[in-house]
Tab-separated table of C-alpha atoms and ligand atoms in Angstrom:
chain	number	residue	atom	x	y	z
A	1	UNK	CA	-8.227	-10.033	15.055
A	2	UNK	CA	-8.913	-8.454	11.619
A	3	UNK	CA	-7.712	-10.558	8.744
A	4	UNK	CA	-5.297	-8.852	6.351
A	5	UNK	CA	-4.600	-9.716	2.763
A	6	UNK	CA	-1.321	-7.961	1.915
A	7	UNK	CA	-0.715	-7.390	-1.837
A	8	UNK	CA	2.729	-6.596	-3.276
A	9	UNK	CA	4.628	-6.587	-6.550
A	10	UNK	CA	8.233	-6.285	-5.534
A	11	UNK	CA	10.650	-6.022	-2.656
A	12	UNK	CA	8.072	-6.142	0.119
A	13	UNK	CA	9.645	-3.908	2.746
A	14	UNK	CA	6.244	-2.533	3.734
A	15	UNK	CA	4.842	-6.070	4.027
A	16	UNK	CA	7.767	-6.999	6.285
A	17	UNK	CA	7.225	-3.923	8.457
A	18	UNK	CA	3.493	-4.689	8.691
A	19	UNK	CA	4.238	-8.305	9.606
A	20	UNK	CA	6.585	-7.139	12.376
A	21	UNK	CA	3.870	-4.893	13.826
A	22	UNK	CA	1.381	-7.787	13.644
A	23	UNK	CA	3.743	-10.031	15.536
A	24	UNK	CA	4.990	-7.662	18.206
A	25	UNK	CA	3.811	-4.130	17.608
A	26	UNK	CA	0.799	-1.881	17.240
A	27	UNK	CA	-1.182	-4.527	15.353
A	28	UNK	CA	-0.582	-7.351	17.814
A	29	UNK	CA	-3.925	-9.013	18.629
A	30	UNK	CA	-5.536	-6.323	16.411
A	31	UNK	CA	-4.763	-7.967	13.064
A	32	UNK	CA	-3.422	-11.133	11.568
A	33	UNK	CA	-1.937	-11.865	8.161
A	34	UNK	CA	-4.387	-14.049	6.266
A	35	UNK	CA	-2.460	-14.163	3.034
A	36	UNK	CA	0.300	-12.333	1.123
A	37	UNK	CA	-0.482	-12.143	-2.578
A	38	UNK	CA	1.546	-11.003	-5.558
A	39	UNK	CA	0.829	-10.450	-9.241
A	40	UNK	CA	4.485	-11.290	-9.830
A	41	UNK	CA	5.197	-14.902	-8.870
A	42	UNK	CA	8.924	-14.244	-8.455
A	43	UNK	CA	8.587	-11.121	-6.344
A	44	UNK	CA	11.149	-10.948	-3.562
A	45	UNK	CA	8.483	-9.914	-1.068
A	46	UNK	CA	6.539	-13.095	-1.742
A	47	UNK	CA	9.598	-15.209	-0.982
A	48	UNK	CA	10.189	-13.246	2.189
A	49	UNK	CA	6.561	-13.853	3.278
A	50	UNK	CA	6.949	-17.546	2.620
A	51	UNK	CA	10.077	-17.682	4.746
A	52	UNK	CA	8.130	-16.023	7.563
A	53	UNK	CA	5.585	-18.802	7.372
A	54	UNK	CA	2.678	-16.804	5.986
A	55	UNK	CA	0.203	-18.254	3.514
A	56	UNK	CA	1.214	-16.895	0.102
A	57	UNK	CA	-0.434	-16.921	-3.296
A	58	UNK	CA	0.273	-15.473	-6.738
A	59	UNK	CA	-1.330	-15.115	-10.094
A	60	UNK	CA	0.846	-13.784	-12.907
A	61	UNK	CA	-0.738	-10.602	-14.260
A	62	UNK	CA	1.471	-10.351	-17.294
A	63	UNK	CA	-0.457	-10.602	-20.528
A	64	UNK	CA	-3.799	-10.689	-18.777
A	65	UNK	CA	-6.792	-8.417	-19.304
A	66	UNK	CA	-7.347	-6.311	-16.215
A	67	UNK	CA	-10.953	-7.240	-15.526
A	68	UNK	CA	-10.336	-10.948	-15.993
A	69	UNK	CA	-7.190	-10.953	-13.974
A	70	UNK	CA	-8.853	-8.968	-11.127
A	71	UNK	CA	-11.852	-11.365	-11.077
A	72	UNK	CA	-9.390	-14.230	-10.518
A	73	UNK	CA	-7.620	-12.354	-7.768
A	74	UNK	CA	-10.882	-11.479	-6.028
A	75	UNK	CA	-11.999	-15.132	-6.091
A	76	UNK	CA	-8.622	-16.189	-4.697
A	77	UNK	CA	-8.540	-13.578	-1.956
A	78	UNK	CA	-12.129	-14.362	-0.900
A	79	UNK	CA	-10.992	-17.849	0.053
A	80	UNK	CA	-8.968	-16.229	2.801
A	81	UNK	CA	-11.889	-14.046	4.005
A	82	UNK	CA	-9.913	-10.864	4.487
A	83	UNK	CA	-11.360	-7.949	6.431
A	84	UNK	CA	-8.870	-5.558	4.840
A	85	UNK	CA	-6.846	-5.568	1.645
A	86	UNK	CA	-3.556	-3.844	2.250
A	87	UNK	CA	-1.702	-2.699	-0.823
A	88	UNK	CA	2.038	-2.608	-0.125
A	89	UNK	CA	3.870	-1.726	-3.315
A	90	UNK	CA	1.162	-3.411	-5.403
A	91	UNK	CA	1.761	-1.758	-8.721
A	92	UNK	CA	-1.599	-2.152	-10.380
A	93	UNK	CA	-4.727	-0.059	-10.755
A	94	UNK	CA	-7.690	-1.981	-9.433
A	95	UNK	CA	-10.746	-2.604	-11.581
A	96	UNK	CA	-14.240	-1.600	-10.420
A	97	UNK	CA	-15.044	-5.287	-9.777
A	98	UNK	CA	-12.141	-5.508	-7.345
A	99	UNK	CA	-13.046	-2.236	-5.607
A	100	UNK	CA	-16.684	-3.316	-5.173
A	101	UNK	CA	-15.711	-6.678	-3.757
A	102	UNK	CA	-13.856	-5.029	-0.853
A	103	UNK	CA	-15.516	-1.595	-0.826
A	104	UNK	CA	-14.112	0.758	1.797
A	105	UNK	CA	-11.653	-1.894	3.021
A	106	UNK	CA	-8.775	-1.438	0.583
A	107	UNK	CA	-5.837	0.649	1.811
A	108	UNK	CA	-2.791	1.888	-0.080
A	109	UNK	CA	0.410	3.638	0.918
A	110	UNK	CA	1.739	6.220	-1.494
A	111	UNK	CA	5.136	7.813	-0.998
A	112	UNK	CA	3.968	11.394	-1.725
A	113	UNK	CA	1.052	13.704	-1.029
A	114	UNK	CA	-1.535	12.169	-3.366
A	115	UNK	CA	-2.954	15.629	-4.058
A	116	UNK	CA	0.377	16.615	-5.509
A	117	UNK	CA	1.829	13.530	-7.130
A	118	UNK	CA	0.134	10.320	-8.301
A	119	UNK	CA	1.520	7.138	-9.790
A	120	UNK	CA	5.102	5.921	-9.953
A	121	UNK	CA	8.429	7.523	-9.058
A	122	UNK	CA	7.241	9.672	-6.189
A	123	UNK	CA	10.621	9.835	-4.494
A	124	UNK	CA	12.270	10.805	-7.787
A	125	UNK	CA	9.720	13.551	-8.046
A	126	UNK	CA	10.534	14.853	-4.564
A	127	UNK	CA	14.294	14.607	-5.216
A	128	UNK	CA	14.214	16.300	-8.607
A	129	UNK	CA	12.140	19.162	-7.254
A	130	UNK	CA	14.439	19.388	-4.214
A	131	UNK	CA	11.441	19.448	-1.854
A	132	UNK	CA	12.417	20.294	1.719
A	133	UNK	CA	9.658	17.992	2.843
A	134	UNK	CA	7.498	15.396	1.292
A	135	UNK	CA	4.559	13.418	2.632
A	136	UNK	CA	3.589	9.782	2.913
A	137	UNK	CA	-0.133	9.204	2.311
A	138	UNK	CA	-2.243	6.274	3.433
A	139	UNK	CA	-5.550	6.298	1.620
A	140	UNK	CA	-8.583	4.220	0.729
A	141	UNK	CA	-8.448	2.927	-2.831
A	142	UNK	CA	-10.962	3.924	-5.419
A	143	UNK	CA	-10.992	3.410	-9.182
A	144	UNK	CA	-8.577	6.226	-9.936
A	145	UNK	CA	-4.795	6.343	-9.666
A	146	UNK	CA	-4.077	7.459	-6.108
A	147	UNK	CA	-7.313	9.443	-5.932
A	148	UNK	CA	-9.051	7.734	-2.967
A	149	UNK	CA	-10.011	9.384	0.327
A	150	UNK	CA	-6.978	10.140	2.498
A	151	UNK	CA	-6.812	8.428	5.891
A	152	UNK	CA	-3.659	10.033	7.137
A	153	UNK	CA	-0.436	11.729	6.035
A	154	UNK	CA	2.990	11.859	7.636
A	155	UNK	CA	5.746	14.363	6.802
A	156	UNK	CA	9.260	13.315	5.773
A	157	UNK	CA	11.965	15.892	6.424
A	158	UNK	CA	14.194	16.065	3.366
A	159	UNK	CA	16.400	18.974	4.384
A	160	UNK	CA	20.039	18.120	3.788
A	161	UNK	CA	19.222	15.022	1.771
A	162	UNK	CA	21.933	14.821	-0.873
A	163	UNK	CA	20.875	11.904	-3.057
A	164	UNK	CA	17.782	10.045	-4.269
A	165	UNK	CA	18.922	7.131	-2.165
A	166	UNK	CA	18.861	9.276	0.917
A	167	UNK	CA	15.355	10.599	0.061
A	168	UNK	CA	14.151	7.010	-0.303
A	169	UNK	CA	15.837	5.850	2.899
A	170	UNK	CA	14.181	8.620	4.915
A	171	UNK	CA	10.812	8.060	3.209
A	172	UNK	CA	10.763	4.317	3.701
A	173	UNK	CA	11.630	4.682	7.380
A	174	UNK	CA	8.466	6.781	7.765
A	175	UNK	CA	6.390	4.434	5.620
A	176	UNK	CA	7.340	1.417	7.677
A	177	UNK	CA	6.028	2.790	10.985
A	178	UNK	CA	3.220	4.936	9.606
A	179	UNK	CA	1.361	2.310	7.590
A	180	UNK	CA	0.846	-0.012	10.543
A	181	UNK	CA	-0.017	2.864	12.888
A	182	UNK	CA	-2.603	4.178	10.444
A	183	UNK	CA	-4.095	0.746	9.848
A	184	UNK	CA	-4.391	0.185	13.584
A	185	UNK	CA	-6.213	3.496	14.015
A	186	UNK	CA	-8.507	2.762	11.020
A	187	UNK	CA	-9.414	-0.686	12.366
A	188	UNK	CA	-10.252	0.798	15.772
A	189	UNK	CA	-12.533	3.410	14.133
A	190	UNK	CA	-10.405	6.431	14.995
A	191	UNK	CA	-10.002	7.631	11.423
A	192	UNK	CA	-12.503	9.049	9.019
A	193	UNK	CA	-11.538	9.200	5.376
A	194	UNK	CA	-11.001	12.736	4.079
A	195	UNK	CA	-12.229	13.389	0.592
A	196	UNK	CA	-10.067	15.995	-1.091
A	197	UNK	CA	-11.544	19.458	-1.200
A	198	UNK	CA	-9.574	20.007	-4.363
A	199	UNK	CA	-11.200	16.964	-5.957
A	200	UNK	CA	-11.483	17.325	-9.704
A	201	UNK	CA	-14.617	15.234	-9.788
A	202	UNK	CA	-17.495	17.324	-11.091
B	301	GAR	C1	7.019	1.908	-1.469
B	301	GAR	O1	7.786	3.068	-1.426
B	301	GAR	C2	5.579	2.261	-1.698
B	301	GAR	O2	5.121	3.405	-0.982
B	301	GAR	C3	5.595	2.480	-3.201
B	301	GAR	O3	6.346	1.462	-3.676
B	301	GAR	C4	7.340	1.098	-2.723
B	301	GAR	C5	7.236	-0.376	-2.442
B	301	GAR	O4	8.297	-0.816	-1.660
B	301	GAR	N1	4.227	2.480	-3.708
B	301	GAR	C6	3.880	3.227	-4.767
B	301	GAR	O5	4.631	3.939	-5.387
B	301	GAR	C7	2.402	3.107	-5.181
B	301	GAR	N2	2.069	4.083	-6.154
B	301	GAR	P1	8.215	-2.162	-0.896
B	301	GAR	O6	7.899	-3.284	-1.896
B	301	GAR	O7	9.614	-2.361	-0.299
B	301	GAR	O8	7.157	-2.064	0.201
């Protein structure tokens, strides 16, 4: 099975969903969790991973220079020999050193269409604009903020949603099945990354 390094900064609901699919779902015998890593040692998701019996590791990113911190993370992750680095609410932009170390093998889930909204607060953005539908994007990670080639997108029906909480609840439900599904298809070679036709790169 493909070895996954799952990186998170907070709650870890996407990590938990991925772990469930590894144990008894679409990723069973396709992937295994090599390590769960956090840049926040006290992240709830890291505790949850520990309780599930996964190898866990953390390095506190606070007060660190990005390139130096990322070099430490790369060295640590390499000890676990991951085939894929799976960002699951990992709230950091990766340095070029990190990207090169795992080129083409770093995935992220973003709770919006990355062509329309990048960065934080994507559900707030959908809610405040009263979108009838938003999208969940799984993409390969490059050096930009949510600019990497899209692997797949899934719609979230927001019609009738009457609060930000409801928007998030509907979105997360889609995230939790879609991330593992997309990873399974990527590992099996069924997905080719789509580079945005609207790319602003010259
Ligand atoms: C998820 O909604 C994820 O898509 C989002 O953070 C949340 C993490 O929740 N990621 C981003 O916004 C990345 N730009 P979780 O810790 O419960 O998985």
